[in-house]
JSON list of C-alpha atoms in Angstrom, two decimals:
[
{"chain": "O", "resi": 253, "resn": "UNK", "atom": "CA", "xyz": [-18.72, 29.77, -4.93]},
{"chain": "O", "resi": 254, "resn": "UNK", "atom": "CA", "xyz": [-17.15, 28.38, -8.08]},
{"chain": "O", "resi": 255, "resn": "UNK", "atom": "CA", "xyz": [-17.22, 24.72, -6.53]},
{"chain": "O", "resi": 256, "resn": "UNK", "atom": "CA", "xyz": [-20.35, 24.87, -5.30]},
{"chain": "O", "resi": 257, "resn": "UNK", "atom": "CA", "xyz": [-22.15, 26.12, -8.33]},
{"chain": "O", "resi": 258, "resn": "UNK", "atom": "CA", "xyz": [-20.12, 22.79, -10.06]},
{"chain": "O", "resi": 259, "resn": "UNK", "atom": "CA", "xyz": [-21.65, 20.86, -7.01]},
{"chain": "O", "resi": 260, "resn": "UNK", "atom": "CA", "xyz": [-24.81, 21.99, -7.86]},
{"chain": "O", "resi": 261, "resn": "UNK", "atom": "CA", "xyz": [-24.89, 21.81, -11.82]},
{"chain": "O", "resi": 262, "resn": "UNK", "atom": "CA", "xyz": [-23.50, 17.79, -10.83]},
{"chain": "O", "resi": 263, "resn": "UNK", "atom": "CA", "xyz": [-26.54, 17.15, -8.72]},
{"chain": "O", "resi": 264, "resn": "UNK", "atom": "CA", "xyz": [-29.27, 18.56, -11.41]},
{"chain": "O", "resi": 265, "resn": "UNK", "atom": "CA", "xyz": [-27.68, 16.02, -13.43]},
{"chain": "O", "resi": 266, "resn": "UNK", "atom": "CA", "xyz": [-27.74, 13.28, -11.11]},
{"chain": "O", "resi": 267, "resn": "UNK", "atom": "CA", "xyz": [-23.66, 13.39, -11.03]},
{"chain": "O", "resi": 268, "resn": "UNK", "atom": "CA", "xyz": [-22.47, 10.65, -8.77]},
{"chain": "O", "resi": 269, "resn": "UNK", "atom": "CA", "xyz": [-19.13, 11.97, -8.23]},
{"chain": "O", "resi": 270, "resn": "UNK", "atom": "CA", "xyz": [-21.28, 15.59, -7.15]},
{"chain": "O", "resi": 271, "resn": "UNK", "atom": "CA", "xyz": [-23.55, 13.15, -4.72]},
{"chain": "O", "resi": 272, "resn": "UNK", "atom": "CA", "xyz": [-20.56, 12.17, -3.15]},
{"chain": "O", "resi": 273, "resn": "UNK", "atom": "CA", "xyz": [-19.15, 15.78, -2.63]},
{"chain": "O", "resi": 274, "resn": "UNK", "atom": "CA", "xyz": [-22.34, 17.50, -0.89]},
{"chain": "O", "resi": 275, "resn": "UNK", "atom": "CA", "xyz": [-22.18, 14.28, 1.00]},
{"chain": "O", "resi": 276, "resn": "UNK", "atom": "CA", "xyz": [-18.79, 14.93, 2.20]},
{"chain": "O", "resi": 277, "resn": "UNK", "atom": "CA", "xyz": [-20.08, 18.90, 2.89]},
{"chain": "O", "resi": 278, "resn": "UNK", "atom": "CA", "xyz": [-23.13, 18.49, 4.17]},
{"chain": "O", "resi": 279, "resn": "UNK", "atom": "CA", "xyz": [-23.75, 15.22, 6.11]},
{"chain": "O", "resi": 280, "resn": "UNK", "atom": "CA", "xyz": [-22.30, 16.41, 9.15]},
{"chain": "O", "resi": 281, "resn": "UNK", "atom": "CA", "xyz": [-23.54, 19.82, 9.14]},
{"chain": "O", "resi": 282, "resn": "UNK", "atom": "CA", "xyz": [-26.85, 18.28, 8.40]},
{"chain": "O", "resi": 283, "resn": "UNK", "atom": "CA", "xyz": [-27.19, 15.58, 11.21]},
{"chain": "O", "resi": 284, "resn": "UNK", "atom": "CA", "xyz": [-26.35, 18.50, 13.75]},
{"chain": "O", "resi": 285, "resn": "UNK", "atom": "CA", "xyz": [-28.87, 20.45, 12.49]},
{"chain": "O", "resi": 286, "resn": "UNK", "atom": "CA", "xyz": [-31.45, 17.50, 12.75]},
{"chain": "O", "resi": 287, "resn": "UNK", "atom": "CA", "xyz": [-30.65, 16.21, 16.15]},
{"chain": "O", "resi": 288, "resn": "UNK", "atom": "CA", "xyz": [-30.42, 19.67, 17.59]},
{"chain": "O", "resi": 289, "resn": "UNK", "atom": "CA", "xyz": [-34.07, 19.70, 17.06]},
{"chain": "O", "resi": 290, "resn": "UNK", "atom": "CA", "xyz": [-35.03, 16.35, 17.73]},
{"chain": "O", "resi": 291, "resn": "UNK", "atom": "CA", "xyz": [-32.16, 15.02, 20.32]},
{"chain": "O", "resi": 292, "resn": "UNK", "atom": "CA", "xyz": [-31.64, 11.24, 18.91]},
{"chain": "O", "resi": 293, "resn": "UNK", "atom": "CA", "xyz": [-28.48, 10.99, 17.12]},
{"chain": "O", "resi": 294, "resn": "UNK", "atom": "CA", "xyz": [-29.11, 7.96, 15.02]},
{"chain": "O", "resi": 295, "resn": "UNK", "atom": "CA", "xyz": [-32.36, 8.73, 14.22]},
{"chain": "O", "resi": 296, "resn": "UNK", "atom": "CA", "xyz": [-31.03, 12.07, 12.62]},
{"chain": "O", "resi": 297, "resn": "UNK", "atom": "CA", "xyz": [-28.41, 10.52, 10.67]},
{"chain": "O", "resi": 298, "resn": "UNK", "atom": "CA", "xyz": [-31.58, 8.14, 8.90]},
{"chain": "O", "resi": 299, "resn": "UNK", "atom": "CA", "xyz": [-33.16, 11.09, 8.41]},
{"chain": "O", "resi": 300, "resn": "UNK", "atom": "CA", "xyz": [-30.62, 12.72, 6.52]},
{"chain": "O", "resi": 301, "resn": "UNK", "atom": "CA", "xyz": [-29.71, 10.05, 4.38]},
{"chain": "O", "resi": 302, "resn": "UNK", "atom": "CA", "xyz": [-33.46, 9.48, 3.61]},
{"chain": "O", "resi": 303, "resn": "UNK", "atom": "CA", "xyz": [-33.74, 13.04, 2.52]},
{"chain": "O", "resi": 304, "resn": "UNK", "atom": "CA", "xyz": [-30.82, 12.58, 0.26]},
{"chain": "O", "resi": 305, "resn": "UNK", "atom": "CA", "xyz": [-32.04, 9.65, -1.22]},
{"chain": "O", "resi": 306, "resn": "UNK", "atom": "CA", "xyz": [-35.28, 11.42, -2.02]},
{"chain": "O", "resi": 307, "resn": "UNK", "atom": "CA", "xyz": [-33.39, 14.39, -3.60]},
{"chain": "O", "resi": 308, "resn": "UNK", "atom": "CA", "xyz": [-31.93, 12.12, -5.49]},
{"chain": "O", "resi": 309, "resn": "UNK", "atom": "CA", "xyz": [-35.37, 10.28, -6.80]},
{"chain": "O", "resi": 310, "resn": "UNK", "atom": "CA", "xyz": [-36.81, 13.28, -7.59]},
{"chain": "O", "resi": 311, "resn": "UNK", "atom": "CA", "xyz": [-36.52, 15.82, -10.26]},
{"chain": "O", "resi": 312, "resn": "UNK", "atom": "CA", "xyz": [-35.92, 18.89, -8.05]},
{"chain": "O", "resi": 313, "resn": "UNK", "atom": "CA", "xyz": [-33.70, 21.40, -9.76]},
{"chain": "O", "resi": 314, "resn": "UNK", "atom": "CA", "xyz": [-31.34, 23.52, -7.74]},
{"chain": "O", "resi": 315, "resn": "UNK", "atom": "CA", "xyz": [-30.75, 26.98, -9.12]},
{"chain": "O", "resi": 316, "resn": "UNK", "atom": "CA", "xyz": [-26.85, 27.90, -8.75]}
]
């Protein structure tokens, strides 16, 4: 939980090297996720990245 509460403190700061980790956690997980519900591979995988780029914009705060 350690690294994951670093994860998170690196994203409320807009950390680039913490981007890239819950990239490497998530983006996977994520895209399943998506196209288990909607069935169209690439279309998940634009949806991910779309929400992660509008994490990113905005000033959401994650609570670790």
């Amino acid at each position: 939980m350690v690294e994951l509460d670093h994860i998170i403190t690196g994203i409320n700061e807009k950390d680039a090297r913490s981007w890239g980790k819950l990239y490497a956690l998530c983006y996977c997980v994520l895209c399943a996720y998506v196209e288990s519900i909607i069935y169209d591979t690439e279309a998940s995988k634009d949806i991910v990245q779309e929400l992660l780029i509008n994490i990113w914009r905005s000033d959401v705060k994650f609570r670790c």
